[in-house]
Amino acid sequence: AWAGAAGYLVPDLLRAADPGCVAYKNMALTAYNRVADDVRDGRSRAQLARDLAAAITSIGSAAADSRSAATTQSLAALSGDLRALHEDVQADRDVPRALLLSLNRKTRAADAACGTVRL
């Protein structure tokens, strides 16, 4: 049983040790969660734009730090959606629901690429 558990967890632990994943989980994910809170709570567009800029920078930095192609790709895709959201917010356009759903999918993909274990 222990060998099976180790076989399941070791790949996730190795992915989690990637420098890009460490940066993502430490700073970038917190910045992303601020954006999600802003959207959920209906905060001002100015606040949302500031938090989006911070999340884009943090996630971009995490992608640059990564040594894993899969992690770099997933973080870059997440950053791309955040940039699209930022453009909509700055232009005072309604944010498409499809973009918000895409952000959720890309966050789950970044979590998977970084070995986030959900028990």
Short mmCIF file of N, CA, C and O in Angstrom, two decimals:
data_model
loop_
_atom_site.label_atom_id
_atom_site.label_comp_id
_atom_site.label_asym_id
_atom_site.label_seq_id
_atom_site.Cartn_x
_atom_site.Cartn_y
_atom_site.Cartn_z
N ALA A 1 0.82 -1.20 0.00
CA ALA A 1 0.00 0.00 0.00
C ALA A 1 0.87 1.26 0.00
O ALA A 1 0.56 2.23 -0.68
N TRP A 2 1.95 1.22 0.82
CA TRP A 2 2.84 2.38 0.87
C TRP A 2 3.52 2.61 -0.47
O TRP A 2 3.70 3.75 -0.89
N ALA A 3 3.91 1.53 -1.13
CA ALA A 3 4.57 1.67 -2.44
C ALA A 3 3.60 2.26 -3.45
O ALA A 3 3.98 3.10 -4.28
N GLY A 4 2.35 1.85 -3.39
CA GLY A 4 1.34 2.41 -4.29
C GLY A 4 1.11 3.89 -4.04
O GLY A 4 1.02 4.68 -4.97
N ALA A 5 1.04 4.26 -2.76
CA ALA A 5 0.86 5.67 -2.41
C ALA A 5 2.07 6.50 -2.86
O ALA A 5 1.91 7.60 -3.41
N ALA A 6 3.27 5.96 -2.64
CA ALA A 6 4.49 6.67 -3.07
C ALA A 6 4.53 6.80 -4.58
O ALA A 6 4.88 7.86 -5.11
N GLY A 7 4.14 5.74 -5.29
CA GLY A 7 4.11 5.79 -6.75
C GLY A 7 3.13 6.82 -7.28
O GLY A 7 3.33 7.40 -8.34
N TYR A 8 2.08 7.04 -6.53
CA TYR A 8 1.08 8.04 -6.93
C TYR A 8 1.55 9.46 -6.61
O TYR A 8 1.37 10.38 -7.40
N LEU A 9 2.17 9.64 -5.45
CA LEU A 9 2.53 10.98 -4.99
C LEU A 9 3.86 11.50 -5.50
O LEU A 9 4.01 12.71 -5.68
N VAL A 10 4.84 10.65 -5.74
CA VAL A 10 6.18 11.10 -6.13
C VAL A 10 6.15 11.97 -7.39
O VAL A 10 6.77 13.04 -7.41
N PRO A 11 5.46 11.56 -8.47
CA PRO A 11 5.44 12.45 -9.64
C PRO A 11 4.87 13.84 -9.34
O PRO A 11 5.36 14.85 -9.83
N ASP A 12 3.83 13.88 -8.49
CA ASP A 12 3.25 15.18 -8.12
C ASP A 12 4.24 16.00 -7.31
O ASP A 12 4.35 17.21 -7.48
N LEU A 13 4.97 15.35 -6.42
CA LEU A 13 5.95 16.06 -5.61
C LEU A 13 7.09 16.60 -6.46
O LEU A 13 7.58 17.71 -6.22
N LEU A 14 7.50 15.84 -7.45
CA LEU A 14 8.56 16.32 -8.35
C LEU A 14 8.09 17.53 -9.15
O LEU A 14 8.83 18.50 -9.31
N ARG A 15 6.86 17.48 -9.66
CA ARG A 15 6.33 18.63 -10.40
C ARG A 15 6.20 19.84 -9.48
O ARG A 15 6.48 20.97 -9.87
N ALA A 16 5.79 19.60 -8.25
CA ALA A 16 5.59 20.70 -7.29
C ALA A 16 6.90 21.39 -6.94
O ALA A 16 6.91 22.55 -6.55
N ALA A 17 8.04 20.69 -7.09
CA ALA A 17 9.34 21.27 -6.74
C ALA A 17 9.90 22.17 -7.84
O ALA A 17 10.89 22.87 -7.61
N ASP A 18 9.26 22.19 -9.01
CA ASP A 18 9.71 23.06 -10.10
C ASP A 18 9.70 24.52 -9.63
O ASP A 18 8.73 24.95 -8.98
N PRO A 19 10.75 25.30 -9.92
CA PRO A 19 10.79 26.70 -9.45
C PRO A 19 9.58 27.53 -9.91
O PRO A 19 9.09 28.38 -9.16
N GLY A 20 9.09 27.25 -11.10
CA GLY A 20 7.90 27.97 -11.56
C GLY A 20 6.67 27.62 -10.75
O GLY A 20 5.83 28.48 -10.46
N CYS A 21 6.57 26.36 -10.37
CA CYS A 21 5.44 25.93 -9.54
C CYS A 21 5.52 26.51 -8.13
O CYS A 21 4.51 26.88 -7.56
N VAL A 22 6.73 26.56 -7.61
CA VAL A 22 6.91 27.17 -6.29
C VAL A 22 6.46 28.63 -6.33
O VAL A 22 5.71 29.09 -5.46
N ALA A 23 6.89 29.35 -7.37
CA ALA A 23 6.49 30.76 -7.52
C ALA A 23 4.98 30.88 -7.73
O ALA A 23 4.33 31.78 -7.18
N TYR A 24 4.42 29.98 -8.53
CA TYR A 24 2.98 30.00 -8.79
C TYR A 24 2.20 29.81 -7.50
O TYR A 24 1.28 30.57 -7.20
N LYS A 25 2.58 28.81 -6.72
CA LYS A 25 1.82 28.51 -5.50
C LYS A 25 2.07 29.53 -4.40
O LYS A 25 1.20 29.74 -3.55
N ASN A 26 3.23 30.16 -4.37
CA ASN A 26 3.52 31.12 -3.32
C ASN A 26 2.92 32.49 -3.58
O ASN A 26 2.27 33.05 -2.71
N MET A 27 3.15 33.06 -4.75
CA MET A 27 2.73 34.44 -4.99
C MET A 27 1.65 34.55 -6.07
O MET A 27 0.68 35.28 -5.92
N ALA A 28 1.85 33.85 -7.17
CA ALA A 28 0.96 34.03 -8.31
C ALA A 28 -0.46 33.55 -8.02
O ALA A 28 -1.43 34.20 -8.43
N LEU A 29 -0.59 32.45 -7.35
CA LEU A 29 -1.92 31.94 -7.04
C LEU A 29 -2.67 32.89 -6.10
O LEU A 29 -3.87 33.09 -6.25
N THR A 30 -1.96 33.48 -5.18
CA THR A 30 -2.57 34.48 -4.29
C THR A 30 -3.07 35.67 -5.11
O THR A 30 -4.18 36.17 -4.89
N ALA A 31 -2.25 36.13 -6.05
CA ALA A 31 -2.65 37.25 -6.91
C ALA A 31 -3.86 36.86 -7.76
O ALA A 31 -4.80 37.66 -7.92
N TYR A 32 -3.88 35.65 -8.28
CA TYR A 32 -5.02 35.18 -9.07
C TYR A 32 -6.28 35.12 -8.20
O TYR A 32 -7.36 35.53 -8.63
N ASN A 33 -6.14 34.64 -6.99
CA ASN A 33 -7.30 34.54 -6.09
C ASN A 33 -7.87 35.92 -5.77
O ASN A 33 -9.08 36.07 -5.59
N ARG A 34 -7.00 36.94 -5.71
CA ARG A 34 -7.49 38.32 -5.51
C ARG A 34 -8.38 38.74 -6.68
O ARG A 34 -9.41 39.38 -6.49
N VAL A 35 -7.96 38.39 -7.88
CA VAL A 35 -8.76 38.71 -9.08
C VAL A 35 -10.11 38.00 -8.99
O VAL A 35 -11.16 38.61 -9.24
N ALA A 36 -10.09 36.72 -8.64
CA ALA A 36 -11.34 35.97 -8.52
C ALA A 36 -12.25 36.59 -7.46
O ALA A 36 -13.47 36.70 -7.68
N ASP A 37 -11.67 37.03 -6.35
CA ASP A 37 -12.47 37.71 -5.31
C ASP A 37 -13.06 39.02 -5.84
O ASP A 37 -14.21 39.35 -5.55
N ASP A 38 -12.25 39.77 -6.60
CA ASP A 38 -12.73 41.03 -7.18
C ASP A 38 -13.95 40.80 -8.07
O ASP A 38 -14.94 41.54 -7.99
N VAL A 39 -13.86 39.78 -8.91
CA VAL A 39 -14.97 39.47 -9.84
C VAL A 39 -16.18 39.02 -9.05
O VAL A 39 -17.30 39.50 -9.27
N ARG A 40 -15.97 38.10 -8.12
CA ARG A 40 -17.08 37.56 -7.33
C ARG A 40 -17.77 38.64 -6.50
O ARG A 40 -18.99 38.67 -6.40
N ASP A 41 -16.99 39.55 -5.92
CA ASP A 41 -17.55 40.55 -5.02
C ASP A 41 -17.98 41.83 -5.73
O ASP A 41 -18.46 42.76 -5.09
N GLY A 42 -17.78 41.89 -7.05
CA GLY A 42 -18.21 43.06 -7.81
C GLY A 42 -17.43 44.32 -7.48
O GLY A 42 -17.98 45.42 -7.48
N ARG A 43 -16.15 44.17 -7.21
CA ARG A 43 -15.32 45.34 -6.91
C ARG A 43 -15.17 46.24 -8.13
O ARG A 43 -15.46 45.85 -9.25
N SER A 44 -14.68 47.43 -7.90
CA SER A 44 -14.57 48.41 -8.98
C SER A 44 -13.63 47.91 -10.08
O SER A 44 -12.73 47.11 -9.84
N ARG A 45 -13.85 48.43 -11.27
CA ARG A 45 -12.99 48.07 -12.40
C ARG A 45 -11.56 48.53 -12.15
O ARG A 45 -10.62 47.86 -12.58
N ALA A 46 -11.38 49.63 -11.47
CA ALA A 46 -10.03 50.12 -11.18
C ALA A 46 -9.29 49.12 -10.28
O ALA A 46 -8.12 48.79 -10.53
N GLN A 47 -9.97 48.63 -9.25
CA GLN A 47 -9.36 47.64 -8.36
C GLN A 47 -9.07 46.35 -9.12
O GLN A 47 -8.00 45.76 -8.98
N LEU A 48 -10.03 45.91 -9.92
CA LEU A 48 -9.86 44.69 -10.70
C LEU A 48 -8.68 44.83 -11.67
O LEU A 48 -7.86 43.92 -11.78
N ALA A 49 -8.57 45.99 -12.32
CA ALA A 49 -7.46 46.21 -13.25
C ALA A 49 -6.11 46.16 -12.54
O ALA A 49 -5.15 45.56 -13.05
N ARG A 50 -6.03 46.74 -11.36
CA ARG A 50 -4.77 46.70 -10.58
C ARG A 50 -4.41 45.26 -10.19
O ARG A 50 -3.27 44.82 -10.35
N ASP A 51 -5.41 44.53 -9.71
CA ASP A 51 -5.15 43.15 -9.30
C ASP A 51 -4.85 42.25 -10.50
O ASP A 51 -4.02 41.33 -10.39
N LEU A 52 -5.48 42.52 -11.63
CA LEU A 52 -5.17 41.76 -12.84
C LEU A 52 -3.73 41.99 -13.27
O LEU A 52 -3.02 41.04 -13.62
N ALA A 53 -3.29 43.24 -13.25
CA ALA A 53 -1.91 43.56 -13.63
C ALA A 53 -0.92 42.81 -12.73
O ALA A 53 0.07 42.25 -13.21
N ALA A 54 -1.21 42.77 -11.44
CA ALA A 54 -0.33 42.07 -10.51
C ALA A 54 -0.34 40.57 -10.78
O ALA A 54 0.72 39.92 -10.75
N ALA A 55 -1.50 40.00 -11.05
CA ALA A 55 -1.60 38.56 -11.34
C ALA A 55 -0.88 38.21 -12.63
O ALA A 55 -0.16 37.20 -12.70
N ILE A 56 -1.02 39.03 -13.65
CA ILE A 56 -0.35 38.79 -14.93
C ILE A 56 1.16 38.80 -14.73
O ILE A 56 1.88 37.91 -15.23
N THR A 57 1.65 39.76 -13.99
CA THR A 57 3.09 39.84 -13.73
C THR A 57 3.58 38.63 -12.94
O THR A 57 4.60 38.01 -13.28
N SER A 58 2.86 38.26 -11.88
CA SER A 58 3.26 37.13 -11.04
C SER A 58 3.24 35.81 -11.80
O SER A 58 4.17 35.00 -11.69
N ILE A 59 2.20 35.60 -12.57
CA ILE A 59 2.09 34.34 -13.31
C ILE A 59 3.11 34.30 -14.44
O ILE A 59 3.72 33.26 -14.70
N GLY A 60 3.35 35.43 -15.09
CA GLY A 60 4.39 35.49 -16.12
C GLY A 60 5.76 35.20 -15.56
O GLY A 60 6.57 34.49 -16.17
N SER A 61 6.03 35.71 -14.38
CA SER A 61 7.30 35.45 -13.72
C SER A 61 7.44 33.98 -13.35
O SER A 61 8.50 33.37 -13.52
N ALA A 62 6.36 33.38 -12.87
CA ALA A 62 6.38 31.95 -12.53
C ALA A 62 6.64 31.11 -13.78
O ALA A 62 7.42 30.16 -13.75
N ALA A 63 6.00 31.48 -14.89
CA ALA A 63 6.22 30.75 -16.15
C ALA A 63 7.68 30.86 -16.57
O ALA A 63 8.28 29.88 -17.03
N ALA A 64 8.26 32.03 -16.43
CA ALA A 64 9.66 32.23 -16.81
C ALA A 64 10.61 31.44 -15.91
O ALA A 64 11.67 30.99 -16.37
N ASP A 65 10.24 31.23 -14.66
CA ASP A 65 11.07 30.49 -13.71
C ASP A 65 11.00 28.98 -13.92
O ASP A 65 11.87 28.25 -13.44
N SER A 66 9.97 28.51 -14.59
CA SER A 66 9.75 27.07 -14.70
C SER A 66 10.79 26.39 -15.58
O SER A 66 11.27 26.96 -16.56
N ARG A 67 11.09 25.16 -15.22
CA ARG A 67 11.99 24.32 -16.02
C ARG A 67 11.20 23.25 -16.76
O ARG A 67 11.78 22.42 -17.43
N SER A 68 9.90 23.28 -16.62
CA SER A 68 9.03 22.28 -17.23
C SER A 68 8.24 22.91 -18.37
O SER A 68 7.58 23.94 -18.19
N ALA A 69 8.30 22.29 -19.53
CA ALA A 69 7.56 22.81 -20.68
C ALA A 69 6.06 22.81 -20.42
O ALA A 69 5.35 23.77 -20.78
N ALA A 70 5.55 21.76 -19.78
CA ALA A 70 4.11 21.68 -19.49
C ALA A 70 3.68 22.79 -18.54
O ALA A 70 2.63 23.41 -18.73
N THR A 71 4.49 23.05 -17.54
CA THR A 71 4.16 24.11 -16.58
C THR A 71 4.23 25.47 -17.26
O THR A 71 3.33 26.29 -17.09
N THR A 72 5.29 25.70 -18.02
CA THR A 72 5.43 26.97 -18.72
C THR A 72 4.23 27.21 -19.63
O THR A 72 3.66 28.30 -19.65
N GLN A 73 3.83 26.18 -20.36
CA GLN A 73 2.69 26.30 -21.28
C GLN A 73 1.39 26.58 -20.53
O GLN A 73 0.62 27.45 -20.93
N SER A 74 1.15 25.87 -19.45
CA SER A 74 -0.11 26.08 -18.72
C SER A 74 -0.15 27.46 -18.07
O SER A 74 -1.19 28.12 -18.08
N LEU A 75 0.97 27.91 -17.53
CA LEU A 75 1.00 29.25 -16.92
C LEU A 75 0.89 30.34 -17.97
O LEU A 75 0.23 31.36 -17.75
N ALA A 76 1.49 30.13 -19.13
CA ALA A 76 1.38 31.11 -20.22
C ALA A 76 -0.06 31.20 -20.72
O ALA A 76 -0.56 32.29 -21.01
N ALA A 77 -0.75 30.07 -20.79
CA ALA A 77 -2.15 30.08 -21.21
C ALA A 77 -3.02 30.81 -20.20
O ALA A 77 -3.90 31.61 -20.57
N LEU A 78 -2.77 30.58 -18.93
CA LEU A 78 -3.50 31.29 -17.88
C LEU A 78 -3.23 32.79 -17.95
O LEU A 78 -4.16 33.60 -17.89
N SER A 79 -1.99 33.15 -18.14
CA SER A 79 -1.63 34.56 -18.27
C SER A 79 -2.31 35.20 -19.48
O SER A 79 -2.76 36.34 -19.43
N GLY A 80 -2.40 34.45 -20.57
CA GLY A 80 -3.07 34.96 -21.77
C GLY A 80 -4.53 35.29 -21.52
O GLY A 80 -5.03 36.33 -21.97
N ASP A 81 -5.23 34.41 -20.81
CA ASP A 81 -6.63 34.69 -20.48
C ASP A 81 -6.74 35.89 -19.55
O ASP A 81 -7.66 36.70 -19.67
N LEU A 82 -5.82 36.01 -18.61
CA LEU A 82 -5.84 37.17 -17.72
C LEU A 82 -5.60 38.46 -18.49
O LEU A 82 -6.22 39.49 -18.20
N ARG A 83 -4.74 38.40 -19.49
CA ARG A 83 -4.50 39.59 -20.34
C ARG A 83 -5.77 39.97 -21.10
O ARG A 83 -6.11 41.15 -21.20
N ALA A 84 -6.48 38.97 -21.61
CA ALA A 84 -7.74 39.24 -22.31
C ALA A 84 -8.76 39.87 -21.37
O ALA A 84 -9.46 40.83 -21.73
N LEU A 85 -8.84 39.35 -20.15
CA LEU A 85 -9.73 39.92 -19.15
C LEU A 85 -9.33 41.35 -18.82
O LEU A 85 -10.19 42.24 -18.74
N HIS A 86 -8.04 41.59 -18.69
CA HIS A 86 -7.52 42.93 -18.39
C HIS A 86 -7.91 43.91 -19.50
O HIS A 86 -8.32 45.04 -19.22
N GLU A 87 -7.79 43.47 -20.76
CA GLU A 87 -8.18 44.33 -21.88
C GLU A 87 -9.66 44.68 -21.82
O GLU A 87 -10.04 45.83 -22.05
N ASP A 88 -10.51 43.69 -21.52
CA ASP A 88 -11.95 43.94 -21.41
C ASP A 88 -12.25 44.93 -20.28
O ASP A 88 -13.06 45.84 -20.43
N VAL A 89 -11.58 44.75 -19.16
CA VAL A 89 -11.81 45.63 -18.00
C VAL A 89 -11.37 47.05 -18.33
O VAL A 89 -12.10 48.01 -18.07
N GLN A 90 -10.19 47.19 -18.93
CA GLN A 90 -9.69 48.53 -19.26
C GLN A 90 -10.56 49.22 -20.31
O GLN A 90 -10.69 50.44 -20.28
N ALA A 91 -11.14 48.45 -21.22
CA ALA A 91 -11.99 49.03 -22.26
C ALA A 91 -13.44 49.19 -21.79
O ALA A 91 -14.29 49.62 -22.56
N ASP A 92 -13.70 48.84 -20.53
CA ASP A 92 -15.03 48.95 -19.93
C ASP A 92 -16.06 48.10 -20.69
O ASP A 92 -17.21 48.49 -20.84
N ARG A 93 -15.62 46.92 -21.16
CA ARG A 93 -16.51 45.98 -21.83
C ARG A 93 -16.98 44.93 -20.83
O ARG A 93 -16.29 44.64 -19.85
N ASP A 94 -18.13 44.35 -21.10
CA ASP A 94 -18.59 43.22 -20.30
C ASP A 94 -17.64 42.05 -20.52
O ASP A 94 -17.19 41.81 -21.65
N VAL A 95 -17.35 41.35 -19.47
CA VAL A 95 -16.45 40.20 -19.56
C VAL A 95 -17.28 38.98 -19.98
O VAL A 95 -18.26 38.65 -19.32
N PRO A 96 -16.88 38.35 -21.07
CA PRO A 96 -17.63 37.17 -21.52
C PRO A 96 -17.56 36.04 -20.49
O PRO A 96 -16.50 35.77 -19.93
N ARG A 97 -18.68 35.41 -20.27
CA ARG A 97 -18.73 34.27 -19.35
C ARG A 97 -17.77 33.17 -19.80
O ARG A 97 -17.13 32.52 -18.97
N ALA A 98 -17.65 32.99 -21.11
CA ALA A 98 -16.74 31.96 -21.63
C ALA A 98 -15.30 32.21 -21.18
O ALA A 98 -14.55 31.26 -20.92
N LEU A 99 -14.92 33.47 -21.07
CA LEU A 99 -13.56 33.80 -20.63
C LEU A 99 -13.38 33.42 -19.15
O LEU A 99 -12.35 32.87 -18.77
N LEU A 100 -14.37 33.68 -18.34
CA LEU A 100 -14.29 33.32 -16.92
C LEU A 100 -14.22 31.81 -16.76
O LEU A 100 -13.45 31.30 -15.94
N LEU A 101 -14.99 31.07 -17.55
CA LEU A 101 -14.94 29.61 -17.49
C LEU A 101 -13.58 29.10 -17.97
O LEU A 101 -13.04 28.15 -17.41
N SER A 102 -13.04 29.74 -18.99
CA SER A 102 -11.72 29.36 -19.49
C SER A 102 -10.65 29.59 -18.42
O SER A 102 -9.74 28.77 -18.25
N LEU A 103 -10.76 30.69 -17.69
CA LEU A 103 -9.82 30.96 -16.60
C LEU A 103 -9.86 29.85 -15.56
O LEU A 103 -8.82 29.41 -15.07
N ASN A 104 -11.06 29.37 -15.24
CA ASN A 104 -11.19 28.28 -14.27
C ASN A 104 -10.51 27.02 -14.79
O ASN A 104 -9.79 26.34 -14.04
N ARG A 105 -10.73 26.69 -16.07
CA ARG A 105 -10.10 25.50 -16.65
C ARG A 105 -8.58 25.63 -16.65
O ARG A 105 -7.85 24.69 -16.33
N LYS A 106 -8.09 26.81 -17.01
CA LYS A 106 -6.64 27.00 -17.10
C LYS A 106 -5.98 27.03 -15.73
O LYS A 106 -4.83 26.62 -15.58
N THR A 107 -6.71 27.46 -14.73
CA THR A 107 -6.18 27.39 -13.36
C THR A 107 -6.07 25.94 -12.92
O THR A 107 -5.07 25.53 -12.32
N ARG A 108 -7.08 25.13 -13.24
CA ARG A 108 -7.00 23.70 -12.92
C ARG A 108 -5.85 23.04 -13.67
O ARG A 108 -5.15 22.18 -13.12
N ALA A 109 -5.62 23.44 -14.93
CA ALA A 109 -4.51 22.88 -15.70
C ALA A 109 -3.17 23.27 -15.08
O ALA A 109 -2.25 22.45 -15.01
N ALA A 110 -3.05 24.52 -14.62
CA ALA A 110 -1.81 24.96 -13.96
C ALA A 110 -1.61 24.19 -12.66
O ALA A 110 -0.49 23.77 -12.35
N ASP A 111 -2.68 23.97 -11.92
CA ASP A 111 -2.59 23.17 -10.68
C ASP A 111 -2.10 21.76 -11.01
O ASP A 111 -1.23 21.23 -10.32
N ALA A 112 -2.64 21.17 -12.05
CA ALA A 112 -2.22 19.81 -12.44
C ALA A 112 -0.77 19.79 -12.89
O ALA A 112 -0.02 18.88 -12.52
N ALA A 113 -0.37 20.78 -13.67
CA ALA A 113 1.02 20.84 -14.14
C ALA A 113 1.99 21.01 -12.99
O ALA A 113 3.15 20.59 -13.07
N CYS A 114 1.52 21.62 -11.92
CA CYS A 114 2.39 21.86 -10.75
C CYS A 114 2.23 20.81 -9.67
O CYS A 114 2.72 20.98 -8.56
N GLY A 115 1.54 19.73 -9.98
CA GLY A 115 1.47 18.63 -9.03
C GLY A 115 0.62 18.89 -7.82
O GLY A 115 0.87 18.33 -6.75
N THR A 116 -0.39 19.73 -7.95
CA THR A 116 -1.28 19.98 -6.83
C THR A 116 -2.10 18.72 -6.59
O THR A 116 -2.76 18.22 -7.48
N VAL A 117 -2.01 18.20 -5.39
CA VAL A 117 -2.72 16.98 -5.03
C VAL A 117 -4.00 17.37 -4.33
O VAL A 117 -3.99 18.10 -3.36
N ARG A 118 -5.11 16.86 -4.83
CA ARG A 118 -6.41 17.11 -4.20
C ARG A 118 -6.87 15.80 -3.56
O ARG A 118 -7.03 14.80 -4.22
N LEU A 119 -7.03 15.83 -2.26
CA LEU A 119 -7.45 14.62 -1.54
C LEU A 119 -8.93 14.64 -1.29
O LEU A 119 -9.58 15.58 -1.21
#
